[in-house]
Tab-separated table of C-alpha atoms (C1' of nucleotides) in Angstrom:
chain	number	residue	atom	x	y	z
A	1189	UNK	CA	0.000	0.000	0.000
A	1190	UNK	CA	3.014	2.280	-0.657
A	1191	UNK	CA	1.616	4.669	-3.091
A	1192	UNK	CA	-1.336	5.456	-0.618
A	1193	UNK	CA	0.699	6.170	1.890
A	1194	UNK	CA	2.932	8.622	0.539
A	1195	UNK	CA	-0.017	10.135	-1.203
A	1196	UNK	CA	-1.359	10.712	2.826
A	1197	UNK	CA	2.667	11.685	3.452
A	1198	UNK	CA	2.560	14.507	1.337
A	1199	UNK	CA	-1.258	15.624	2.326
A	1200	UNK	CA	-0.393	16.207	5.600
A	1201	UNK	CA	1.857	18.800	4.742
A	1202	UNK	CA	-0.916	20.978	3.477
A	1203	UNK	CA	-4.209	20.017	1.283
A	1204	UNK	CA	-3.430	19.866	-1.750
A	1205	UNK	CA	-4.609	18.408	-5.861
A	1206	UNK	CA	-3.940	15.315	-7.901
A	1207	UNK	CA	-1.948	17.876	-10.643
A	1208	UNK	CA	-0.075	19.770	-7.705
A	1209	UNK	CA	1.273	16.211	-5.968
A	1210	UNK	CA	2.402	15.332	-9.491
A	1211	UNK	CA	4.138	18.490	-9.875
A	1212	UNK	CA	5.824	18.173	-6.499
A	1213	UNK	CA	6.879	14.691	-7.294
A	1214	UNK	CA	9.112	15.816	-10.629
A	1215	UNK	CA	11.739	17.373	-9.102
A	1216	UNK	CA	11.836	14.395	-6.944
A	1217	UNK	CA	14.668	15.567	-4.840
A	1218	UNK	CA	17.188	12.932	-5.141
A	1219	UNK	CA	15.863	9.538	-3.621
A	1220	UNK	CA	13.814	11.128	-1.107
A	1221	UNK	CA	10.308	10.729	-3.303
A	1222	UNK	CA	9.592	8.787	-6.465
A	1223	UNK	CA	7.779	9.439	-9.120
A	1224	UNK	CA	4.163	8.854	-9.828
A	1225	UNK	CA	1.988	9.248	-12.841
A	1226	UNK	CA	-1.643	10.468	-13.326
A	1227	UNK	CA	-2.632	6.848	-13.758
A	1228	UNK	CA	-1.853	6.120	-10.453
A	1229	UNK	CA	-2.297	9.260	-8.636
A	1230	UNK	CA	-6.308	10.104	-9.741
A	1231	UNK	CA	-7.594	6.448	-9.152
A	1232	UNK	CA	-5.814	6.139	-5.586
A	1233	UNK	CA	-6.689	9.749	-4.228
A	1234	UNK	CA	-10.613	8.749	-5.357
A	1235	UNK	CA	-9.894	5.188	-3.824
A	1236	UNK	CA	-8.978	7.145	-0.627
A	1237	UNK	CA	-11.582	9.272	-0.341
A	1238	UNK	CA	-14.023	6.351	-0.832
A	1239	UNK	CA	-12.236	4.741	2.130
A	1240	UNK	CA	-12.395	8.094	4.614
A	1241	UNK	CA	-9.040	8.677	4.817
A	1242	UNK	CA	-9.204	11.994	2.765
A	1243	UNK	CA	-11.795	14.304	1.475
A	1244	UNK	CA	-12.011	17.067	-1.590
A	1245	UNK	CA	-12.401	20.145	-0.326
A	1246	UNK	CA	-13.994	22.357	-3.832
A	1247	UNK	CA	-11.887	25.309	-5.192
A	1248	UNK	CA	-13.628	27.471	-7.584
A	1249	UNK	CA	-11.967	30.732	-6.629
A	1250	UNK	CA	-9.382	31.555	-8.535
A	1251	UNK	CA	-11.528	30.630	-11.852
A	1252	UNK	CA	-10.327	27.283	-12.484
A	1253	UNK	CA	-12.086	24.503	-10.588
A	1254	UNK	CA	-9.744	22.415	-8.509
A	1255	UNK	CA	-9.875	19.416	-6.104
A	1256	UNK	CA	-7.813	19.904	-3.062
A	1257	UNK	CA	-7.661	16.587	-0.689
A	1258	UNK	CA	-7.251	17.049	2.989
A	1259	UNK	CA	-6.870	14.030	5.594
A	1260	UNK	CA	-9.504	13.002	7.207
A	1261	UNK	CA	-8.814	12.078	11.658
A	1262	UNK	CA	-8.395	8.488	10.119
A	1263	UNK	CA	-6.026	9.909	7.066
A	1264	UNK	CA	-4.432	10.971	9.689
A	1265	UNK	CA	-4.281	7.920	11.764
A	1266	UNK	CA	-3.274	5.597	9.120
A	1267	UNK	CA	-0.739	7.896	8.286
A	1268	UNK	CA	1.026	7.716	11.312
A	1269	UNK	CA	0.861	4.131	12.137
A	1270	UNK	CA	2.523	3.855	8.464
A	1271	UNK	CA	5.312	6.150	9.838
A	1272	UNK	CA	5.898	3.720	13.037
A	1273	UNK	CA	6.027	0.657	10.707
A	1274	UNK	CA	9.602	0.173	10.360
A	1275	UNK	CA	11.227	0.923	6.750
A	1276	UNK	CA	11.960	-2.140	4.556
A	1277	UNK	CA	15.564	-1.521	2.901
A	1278	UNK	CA	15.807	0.867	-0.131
A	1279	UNK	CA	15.642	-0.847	-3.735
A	1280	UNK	CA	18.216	0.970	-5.548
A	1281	UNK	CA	18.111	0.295	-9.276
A	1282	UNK	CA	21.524	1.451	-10.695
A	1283	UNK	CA	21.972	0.502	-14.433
A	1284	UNK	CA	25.535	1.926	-14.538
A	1285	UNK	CA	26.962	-0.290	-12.017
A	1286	UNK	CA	25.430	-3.232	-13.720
A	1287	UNK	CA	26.362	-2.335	-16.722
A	1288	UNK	CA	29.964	-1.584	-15.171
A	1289	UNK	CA	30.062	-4.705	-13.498
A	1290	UNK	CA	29.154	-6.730	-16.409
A	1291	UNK	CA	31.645	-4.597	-18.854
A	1292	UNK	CA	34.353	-7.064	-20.461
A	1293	UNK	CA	37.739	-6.394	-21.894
A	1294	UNK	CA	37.110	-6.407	-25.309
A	1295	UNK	CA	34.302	-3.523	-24.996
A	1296	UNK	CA	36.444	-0.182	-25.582
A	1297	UNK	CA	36.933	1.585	-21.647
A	1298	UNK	CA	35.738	5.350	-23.239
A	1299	UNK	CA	32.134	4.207	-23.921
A	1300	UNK	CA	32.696	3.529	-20.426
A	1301	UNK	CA	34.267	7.042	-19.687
A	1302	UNK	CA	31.307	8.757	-21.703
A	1303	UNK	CA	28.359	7.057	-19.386
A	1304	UNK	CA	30.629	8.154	-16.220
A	1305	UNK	CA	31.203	11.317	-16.932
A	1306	UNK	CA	26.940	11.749	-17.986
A	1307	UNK	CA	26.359	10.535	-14.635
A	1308	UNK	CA	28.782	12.312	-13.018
A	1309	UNK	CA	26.701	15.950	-14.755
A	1310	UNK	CA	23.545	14.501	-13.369
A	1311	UNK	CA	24.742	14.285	-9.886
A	1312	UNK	CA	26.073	17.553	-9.645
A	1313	UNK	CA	22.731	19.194	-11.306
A	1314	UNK	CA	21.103	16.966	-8.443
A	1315	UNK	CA	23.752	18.113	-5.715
A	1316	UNK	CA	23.565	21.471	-6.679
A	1317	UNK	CA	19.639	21.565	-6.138
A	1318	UNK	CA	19.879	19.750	-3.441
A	1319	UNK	CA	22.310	22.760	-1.446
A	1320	UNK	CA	20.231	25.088	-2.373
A	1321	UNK	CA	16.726	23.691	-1.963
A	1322	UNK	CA	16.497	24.205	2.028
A	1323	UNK	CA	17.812	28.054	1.584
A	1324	UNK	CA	16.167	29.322	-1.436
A	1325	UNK	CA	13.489	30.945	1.150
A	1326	UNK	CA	9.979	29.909	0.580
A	1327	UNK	CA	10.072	26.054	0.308
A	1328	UNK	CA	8.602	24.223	3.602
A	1329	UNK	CA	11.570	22.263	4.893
A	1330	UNK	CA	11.014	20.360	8.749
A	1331	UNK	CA	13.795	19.773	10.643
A	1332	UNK	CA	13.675	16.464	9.927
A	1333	UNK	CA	13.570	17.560	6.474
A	1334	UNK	CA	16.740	19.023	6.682
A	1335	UNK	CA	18.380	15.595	8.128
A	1336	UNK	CA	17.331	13.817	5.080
A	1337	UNK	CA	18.925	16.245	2.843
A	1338	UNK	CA	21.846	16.084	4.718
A	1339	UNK	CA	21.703	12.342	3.763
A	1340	UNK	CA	21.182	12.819	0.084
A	1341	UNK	CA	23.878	15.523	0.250
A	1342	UNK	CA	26.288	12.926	1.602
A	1343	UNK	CA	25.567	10.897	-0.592
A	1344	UNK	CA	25.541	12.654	-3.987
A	1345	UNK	CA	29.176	13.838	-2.759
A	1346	UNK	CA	30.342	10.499	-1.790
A	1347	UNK	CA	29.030	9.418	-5.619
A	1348	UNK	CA	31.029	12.055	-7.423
A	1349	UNK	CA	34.370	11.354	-5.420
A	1350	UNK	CA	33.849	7.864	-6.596
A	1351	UNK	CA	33.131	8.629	-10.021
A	1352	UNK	CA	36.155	10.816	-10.498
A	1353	UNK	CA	37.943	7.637	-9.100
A	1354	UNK	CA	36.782	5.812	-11.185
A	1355	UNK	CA	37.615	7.606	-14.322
A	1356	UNK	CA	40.837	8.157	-13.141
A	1357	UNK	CA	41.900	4.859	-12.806
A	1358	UNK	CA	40.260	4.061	-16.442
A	1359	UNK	CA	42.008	6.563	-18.023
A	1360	UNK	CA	45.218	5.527	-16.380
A	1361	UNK	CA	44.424	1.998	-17.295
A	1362	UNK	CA	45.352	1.586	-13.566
A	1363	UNK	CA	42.144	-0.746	-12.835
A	1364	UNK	CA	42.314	-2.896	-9.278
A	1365	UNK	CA	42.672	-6.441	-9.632
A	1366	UNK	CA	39.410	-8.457	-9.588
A	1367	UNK	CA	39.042	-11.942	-7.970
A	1368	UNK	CA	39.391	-15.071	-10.552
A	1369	UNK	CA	40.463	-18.370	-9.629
A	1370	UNK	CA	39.018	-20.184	-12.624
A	1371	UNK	CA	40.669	-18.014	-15.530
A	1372	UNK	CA	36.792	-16.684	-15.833
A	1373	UNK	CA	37.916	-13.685	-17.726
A	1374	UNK	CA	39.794	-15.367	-20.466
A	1375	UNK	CA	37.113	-18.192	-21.060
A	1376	UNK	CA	34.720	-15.585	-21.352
A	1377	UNK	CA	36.039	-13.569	-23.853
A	1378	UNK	CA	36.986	-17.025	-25.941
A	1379	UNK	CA	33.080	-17.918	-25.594
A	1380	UNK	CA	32.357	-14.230	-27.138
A	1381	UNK	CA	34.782	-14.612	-29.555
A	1382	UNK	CA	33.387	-18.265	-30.338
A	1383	UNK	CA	30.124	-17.214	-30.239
A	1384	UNK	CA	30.917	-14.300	-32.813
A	1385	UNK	CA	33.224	-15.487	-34.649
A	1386	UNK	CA	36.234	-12.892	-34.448
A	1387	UNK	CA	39.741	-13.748	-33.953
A	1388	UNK	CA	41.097	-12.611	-30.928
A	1389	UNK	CA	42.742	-8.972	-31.237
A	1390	UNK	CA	45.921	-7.285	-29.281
B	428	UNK	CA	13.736	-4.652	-22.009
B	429	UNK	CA	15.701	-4.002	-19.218
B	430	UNK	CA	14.819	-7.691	-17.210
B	431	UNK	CA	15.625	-9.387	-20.586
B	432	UNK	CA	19.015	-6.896	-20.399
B	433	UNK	CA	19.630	-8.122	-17.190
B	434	UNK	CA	19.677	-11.598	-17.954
B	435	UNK	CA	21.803	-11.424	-20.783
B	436	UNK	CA	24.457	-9.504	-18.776
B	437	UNK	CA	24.497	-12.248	-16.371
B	438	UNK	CA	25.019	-15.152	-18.644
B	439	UNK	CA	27.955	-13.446	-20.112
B	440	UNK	CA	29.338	-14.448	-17.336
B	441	UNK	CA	29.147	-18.012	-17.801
B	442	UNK	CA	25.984	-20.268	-18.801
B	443	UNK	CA	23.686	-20.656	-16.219
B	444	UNK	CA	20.059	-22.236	-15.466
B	445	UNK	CA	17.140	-19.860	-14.554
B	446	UNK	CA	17.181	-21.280	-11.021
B	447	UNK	CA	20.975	-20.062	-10.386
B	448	UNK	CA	20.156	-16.971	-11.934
B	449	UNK	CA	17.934	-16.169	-8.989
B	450	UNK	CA	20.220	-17.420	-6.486
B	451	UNK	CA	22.652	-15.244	-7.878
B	452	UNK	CA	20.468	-12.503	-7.315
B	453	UNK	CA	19.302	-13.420	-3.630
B	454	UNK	CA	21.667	-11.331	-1.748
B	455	UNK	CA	21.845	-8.787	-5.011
B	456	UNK	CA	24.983	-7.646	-3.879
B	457	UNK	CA	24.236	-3.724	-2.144
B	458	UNK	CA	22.253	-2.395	-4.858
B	459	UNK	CA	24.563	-3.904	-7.977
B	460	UNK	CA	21.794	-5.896	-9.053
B	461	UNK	CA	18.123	-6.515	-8.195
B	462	UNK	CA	16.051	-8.961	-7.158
B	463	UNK	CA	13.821	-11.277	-9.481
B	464	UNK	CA	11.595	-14.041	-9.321
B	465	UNK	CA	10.798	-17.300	-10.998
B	466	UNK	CA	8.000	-15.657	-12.593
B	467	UNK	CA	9.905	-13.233	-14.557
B	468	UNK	CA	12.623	-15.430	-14.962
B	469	UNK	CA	11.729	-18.560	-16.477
B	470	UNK	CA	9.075	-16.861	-18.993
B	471	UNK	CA	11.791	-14.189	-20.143
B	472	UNK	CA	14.211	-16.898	-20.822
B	473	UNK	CA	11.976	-18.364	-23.084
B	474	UNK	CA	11.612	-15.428	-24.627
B	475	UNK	CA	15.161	-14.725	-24.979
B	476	UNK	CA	15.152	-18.245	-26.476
B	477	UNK	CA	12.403	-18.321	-28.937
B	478	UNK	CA	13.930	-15.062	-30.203
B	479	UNK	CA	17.493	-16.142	-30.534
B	480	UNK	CA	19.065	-14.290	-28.154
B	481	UNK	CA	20.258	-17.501	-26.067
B	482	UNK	CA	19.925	-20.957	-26.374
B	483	UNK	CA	19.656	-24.023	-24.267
B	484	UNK	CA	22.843	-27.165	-23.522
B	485	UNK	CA	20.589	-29.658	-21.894
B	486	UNK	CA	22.945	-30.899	-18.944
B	487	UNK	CA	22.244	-34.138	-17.808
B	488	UNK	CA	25.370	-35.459	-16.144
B	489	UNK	CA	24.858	-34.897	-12.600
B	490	UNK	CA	21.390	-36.773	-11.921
B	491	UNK	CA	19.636	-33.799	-12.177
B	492	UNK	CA	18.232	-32.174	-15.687
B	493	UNK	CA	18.397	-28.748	-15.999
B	494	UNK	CA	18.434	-26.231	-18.547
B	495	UNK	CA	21.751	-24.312	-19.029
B	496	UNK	CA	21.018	-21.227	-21.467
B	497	UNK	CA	24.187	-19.709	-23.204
B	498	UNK	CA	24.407	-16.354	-25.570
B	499	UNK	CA	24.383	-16.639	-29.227
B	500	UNK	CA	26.235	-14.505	-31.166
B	501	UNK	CA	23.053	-12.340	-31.567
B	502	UNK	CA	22.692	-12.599	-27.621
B	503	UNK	CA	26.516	-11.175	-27.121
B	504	UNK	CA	25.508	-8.085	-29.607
B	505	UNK	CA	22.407	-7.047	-28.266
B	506	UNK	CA	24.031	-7.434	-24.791
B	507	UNK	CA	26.819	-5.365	-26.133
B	508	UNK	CA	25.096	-2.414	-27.677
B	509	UNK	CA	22.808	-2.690	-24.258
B	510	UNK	CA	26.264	-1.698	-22.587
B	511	UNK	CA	26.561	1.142	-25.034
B	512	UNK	CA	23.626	2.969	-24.301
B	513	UNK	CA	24.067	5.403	-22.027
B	514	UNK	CA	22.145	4.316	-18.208
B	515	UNK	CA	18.857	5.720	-16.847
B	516	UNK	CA	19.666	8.355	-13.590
B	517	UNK	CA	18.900	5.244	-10.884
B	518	UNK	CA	15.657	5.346	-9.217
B	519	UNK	CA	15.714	4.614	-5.187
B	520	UNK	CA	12.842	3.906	-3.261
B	521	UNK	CA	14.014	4.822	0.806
B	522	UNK	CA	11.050	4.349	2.568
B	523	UNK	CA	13.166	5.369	5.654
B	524	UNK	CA	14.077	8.716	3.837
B	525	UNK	CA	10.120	9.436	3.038
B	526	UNK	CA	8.885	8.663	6.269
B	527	UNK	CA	11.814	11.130	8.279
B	528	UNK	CA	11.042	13.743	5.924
B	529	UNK	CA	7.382	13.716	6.337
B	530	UNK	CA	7.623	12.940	10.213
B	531	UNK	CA	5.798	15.587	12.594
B	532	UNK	CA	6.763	17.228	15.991
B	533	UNK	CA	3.659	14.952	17.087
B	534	UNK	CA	5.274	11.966	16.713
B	535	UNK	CA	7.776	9.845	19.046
B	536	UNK	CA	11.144	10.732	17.766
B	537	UNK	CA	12.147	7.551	19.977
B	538	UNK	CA	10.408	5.517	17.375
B	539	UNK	CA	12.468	7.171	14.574
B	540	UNK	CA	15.619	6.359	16.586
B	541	UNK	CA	14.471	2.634	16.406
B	542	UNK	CA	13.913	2.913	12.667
B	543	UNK	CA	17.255	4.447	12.293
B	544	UNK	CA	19.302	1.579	14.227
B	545	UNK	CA	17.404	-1.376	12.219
B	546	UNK	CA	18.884	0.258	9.183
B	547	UNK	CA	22.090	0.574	10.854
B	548	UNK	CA	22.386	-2.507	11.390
B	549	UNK	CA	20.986	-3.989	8.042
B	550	UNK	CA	23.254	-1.877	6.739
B	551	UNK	CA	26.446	-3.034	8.640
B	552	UNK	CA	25.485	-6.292	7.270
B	553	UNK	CA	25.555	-5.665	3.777
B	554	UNK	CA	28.940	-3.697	4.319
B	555	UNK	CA	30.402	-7.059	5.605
B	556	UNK	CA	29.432	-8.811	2.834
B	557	UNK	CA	30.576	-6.550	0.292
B	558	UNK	CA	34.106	-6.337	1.997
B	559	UNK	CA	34.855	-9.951	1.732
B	560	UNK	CA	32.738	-10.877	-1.259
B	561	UNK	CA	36.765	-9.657	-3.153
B	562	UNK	CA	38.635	-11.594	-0.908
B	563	UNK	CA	36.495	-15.053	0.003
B	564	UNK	CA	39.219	-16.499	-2.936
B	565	UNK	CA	35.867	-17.809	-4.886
B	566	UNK	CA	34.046	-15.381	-6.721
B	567	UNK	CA	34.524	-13.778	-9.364
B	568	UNK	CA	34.628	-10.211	-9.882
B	569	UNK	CA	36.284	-8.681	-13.064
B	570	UNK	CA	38.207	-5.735	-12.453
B	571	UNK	CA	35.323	-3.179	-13.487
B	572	UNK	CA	33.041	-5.269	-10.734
B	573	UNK	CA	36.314	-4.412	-8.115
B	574	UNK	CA	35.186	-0.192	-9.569
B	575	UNK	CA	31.808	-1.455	-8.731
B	576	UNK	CA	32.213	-2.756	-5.038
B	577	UNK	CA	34.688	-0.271	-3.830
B	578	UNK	CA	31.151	2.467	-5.155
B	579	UNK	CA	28.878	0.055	-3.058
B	580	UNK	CA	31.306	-0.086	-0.232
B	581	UNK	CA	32.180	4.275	0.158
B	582	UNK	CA	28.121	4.754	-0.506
B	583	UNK	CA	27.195	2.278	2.363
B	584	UNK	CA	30.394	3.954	4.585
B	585	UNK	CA	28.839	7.255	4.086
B	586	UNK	CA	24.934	5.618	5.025
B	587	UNK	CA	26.491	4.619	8.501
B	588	UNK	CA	27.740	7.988	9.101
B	589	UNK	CA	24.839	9.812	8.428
B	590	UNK	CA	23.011	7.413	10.363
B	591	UNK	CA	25.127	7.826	13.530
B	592	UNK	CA	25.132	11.475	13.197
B	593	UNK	CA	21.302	11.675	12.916
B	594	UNK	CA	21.139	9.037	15.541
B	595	UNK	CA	23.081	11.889	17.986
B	596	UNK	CA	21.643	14.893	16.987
B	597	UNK	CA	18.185	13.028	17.813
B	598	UNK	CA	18.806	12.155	21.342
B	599	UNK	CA	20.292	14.905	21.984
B	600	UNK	CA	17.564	16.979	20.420
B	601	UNK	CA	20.136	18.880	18.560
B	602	UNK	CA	18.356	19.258	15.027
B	603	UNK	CA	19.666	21.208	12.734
B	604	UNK	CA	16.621	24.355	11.747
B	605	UNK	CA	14.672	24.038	8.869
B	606	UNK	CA	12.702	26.449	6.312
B	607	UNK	CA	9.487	27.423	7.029
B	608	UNK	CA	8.799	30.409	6.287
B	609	UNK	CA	4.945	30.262	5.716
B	610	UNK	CA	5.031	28.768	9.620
B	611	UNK	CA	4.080	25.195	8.322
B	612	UNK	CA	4.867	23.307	10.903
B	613	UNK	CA	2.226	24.944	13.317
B	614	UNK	CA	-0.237	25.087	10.300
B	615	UNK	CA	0.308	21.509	10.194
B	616	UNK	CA	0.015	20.423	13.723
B	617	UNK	CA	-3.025	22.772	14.160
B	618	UNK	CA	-5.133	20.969	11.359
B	619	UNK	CA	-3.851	17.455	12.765
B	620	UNK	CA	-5.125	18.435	16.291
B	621	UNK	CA	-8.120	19.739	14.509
B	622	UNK	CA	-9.241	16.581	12.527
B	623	UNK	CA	-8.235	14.230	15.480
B	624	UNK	CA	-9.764	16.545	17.953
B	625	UNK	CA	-6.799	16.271	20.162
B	626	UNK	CA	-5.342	19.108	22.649
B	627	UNK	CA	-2.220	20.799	22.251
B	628	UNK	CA	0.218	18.876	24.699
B	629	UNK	CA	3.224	20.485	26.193
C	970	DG	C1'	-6.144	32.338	-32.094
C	971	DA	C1'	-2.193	29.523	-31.203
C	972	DG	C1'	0.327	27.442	-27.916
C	973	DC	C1'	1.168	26.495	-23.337
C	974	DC	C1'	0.314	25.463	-18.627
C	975	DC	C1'	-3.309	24.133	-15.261
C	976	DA	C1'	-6.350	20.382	-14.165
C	977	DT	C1'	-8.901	15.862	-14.122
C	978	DG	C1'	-9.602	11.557	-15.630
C	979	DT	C1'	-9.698	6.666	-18.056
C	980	DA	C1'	-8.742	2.409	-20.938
C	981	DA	C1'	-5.427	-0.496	-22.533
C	982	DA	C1'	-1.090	-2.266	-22.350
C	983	DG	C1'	2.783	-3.578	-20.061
C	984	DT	C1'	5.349	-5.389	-16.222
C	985	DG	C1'	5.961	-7.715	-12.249
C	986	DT	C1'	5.054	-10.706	-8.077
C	987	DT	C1'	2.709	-14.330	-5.387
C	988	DA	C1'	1.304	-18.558	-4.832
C	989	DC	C1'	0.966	-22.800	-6.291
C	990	DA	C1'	2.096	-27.403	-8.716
C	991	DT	C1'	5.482	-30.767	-9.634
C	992	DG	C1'	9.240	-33.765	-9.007
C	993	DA	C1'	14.132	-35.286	-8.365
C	994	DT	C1'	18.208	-35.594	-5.383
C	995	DT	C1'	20.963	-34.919	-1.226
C	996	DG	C1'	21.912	-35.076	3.627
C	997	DC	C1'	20.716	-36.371	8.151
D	634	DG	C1'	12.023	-41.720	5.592
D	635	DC	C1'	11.841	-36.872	5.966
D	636	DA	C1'	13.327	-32.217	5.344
D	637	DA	C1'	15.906	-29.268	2.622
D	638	DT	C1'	17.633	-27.897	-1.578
D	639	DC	C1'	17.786	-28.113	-6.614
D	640	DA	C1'	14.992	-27.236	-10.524
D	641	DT	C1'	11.182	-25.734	-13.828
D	642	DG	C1'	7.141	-23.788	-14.717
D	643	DT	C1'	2.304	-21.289	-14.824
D	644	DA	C1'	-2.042	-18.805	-13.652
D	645	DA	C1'	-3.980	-15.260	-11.206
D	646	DC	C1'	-3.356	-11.121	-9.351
D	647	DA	C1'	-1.426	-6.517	-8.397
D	648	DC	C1'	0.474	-2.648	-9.805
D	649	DT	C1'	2.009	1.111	-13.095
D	650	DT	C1'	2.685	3.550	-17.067
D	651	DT	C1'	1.328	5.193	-21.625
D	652	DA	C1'	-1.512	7.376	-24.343
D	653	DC	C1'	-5.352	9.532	-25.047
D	654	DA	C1'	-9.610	12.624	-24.165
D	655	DT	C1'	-11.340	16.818	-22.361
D	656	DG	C1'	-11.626	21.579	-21.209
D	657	DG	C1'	-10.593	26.240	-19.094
D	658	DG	C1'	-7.468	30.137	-18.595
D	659	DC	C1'	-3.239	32.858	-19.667
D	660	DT	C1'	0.005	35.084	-22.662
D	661	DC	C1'	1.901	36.737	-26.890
DNA sequence: GAGCCCATGTAAAGTGTTACATGATTGC
DNA sequence: GCAATCATGTAACACTTTACATGGGCTC
């Protein structure tokens, strides 16, 4: 029930519509939300309001017609046992370290260098939004708030130090030494070349 | 396509059955890979097969039949040109993360506390793993899965310390301040006592 | 009046997991 | 002989996204 329940997570920080939640969730400030479409976002705020946990209050005033949702006592309620539940681990879904980890030595190191150096762009955009969300004076940031940045923060900065690591050492050529006590590298690269039919280059 | 990806990266590795394929996923290695189950496993393979991708060695010698599926030569390109293309920003899902952020001055921070140490530890855990994965003299990790772990390794490093530090500044009630400059926070606590018809404690 | 953002919604398609069925072999 | 592990598979369900439909207001 995970979308529900950050749907009630971010209603209790003020009423709000199905288009604004969206809107907040786009940004999604670096691993601290997740994104959400209007596929799921309509059909659950309706489903929750059928259940009690939240109700429209009507907007007409400022011309256009808009629903804002505000938690009902058992929004509420439901919102903060979810909160006491404790946290299963985080699912991170990182395609450049599996696509890194899977890289062989016959696939040319600078494709390699390219995605790195991508990611490592991203992160900063992300790093540098992230430093100046919490004192760019008007958006609503808890104390706690402020904790979790600190965490994504951290973490963002840890990422780039890696990254420029990482390219280092690729650039240098001067790579760690893996773990192989069955020759694994050489048979697969034979099996490629096998497979594909090339003679083997170098 | 990105299961189907998936499975093709690990077979490059070495032929393997759809049931090892999951095992190798089971403790999915701090966020290198993810999890999946039989039933996106054994139907994708299929898949993979019927469209030439991989292809099956029947193994019969130890007792037990089982299916050992191995790339083709179209399988090692489309893995290939997989690792060209340059990876998706990762998505995270931290529950933890959502739930501090969204927590209220209402709530037990005591709770939060407990939250925190569970991840701690779950967390120490995985770091123990992922430091002697290199070194238990059986696996094998290439040199760019060595880049890999040493990312997994500084990222869960830096998790602890945050954790600790939020852990202190917690019990000693020594949060940092945060942004509200609309005075949210009493807004919010006003409308929760409100709906749940509660009095303001303290 | 064209294009864009605000705003709500749905149907179909896609993607995945859960739970079950089945059966052989290994270890105690 | 019984439990655990190895091994393959599927059907039903859950969950999401994509793509579309609709319409008002704002700005140039």
């Amino acid at each position: 029930m995970s979308v529900e329940h950050t749907l009630l997570a971010v209603l209790s920080f003020w009423p709000s519509t199905g288009y604004n939640i969206k809107s907040e969730f786009e940004h999604k400030a670096a691993g601290l939300y997740w994104g959400m479409s209007y596929g799921s976002i309509y059909p659950k705020l309706k489903k929750l309001e059928d259940e009690g946990f939240i109700y429209t209050v009507e907007q007409e005033d400022e011309g256009r017609k808009k629903k804002l949702y505000e938690l009902t006592s058992k929004g509420w309620e439901e919102f903060e046992n979810w909160l006491k539940v404790p946290p299963s681990y985080p699912v991170i879904k990182d395609e450049l370290l599996m696509k890194m980890s899977t890289w062989h030595e016959d696939m040319d190191y600078d494709i390699l260098i390219t995605h790195l150096t991508k990611r490592k762009e991203e992160t900063e955009d992300i790093l540098r939004f992230v430093k100046e969300w919490p004192q760019n004076g008007y958006s609503y940031i808890s104390k706690l708030g402020t904790l979790s940045i600190r965490f994504a923060e951290m973490r963002l900065e840890t990422e780039l130090k890696w990254i420029a690591e990482s390219i280092e050492a690729l650039k240098k050529d001067d790579l760690p030494n893996g773990q192989d006590p069955h020759g694994n590298t050489e048979k697969l690269l034979e099996r490629r070349r096998k497979a594909i039919g090339e003679k083997k280059e170098k």
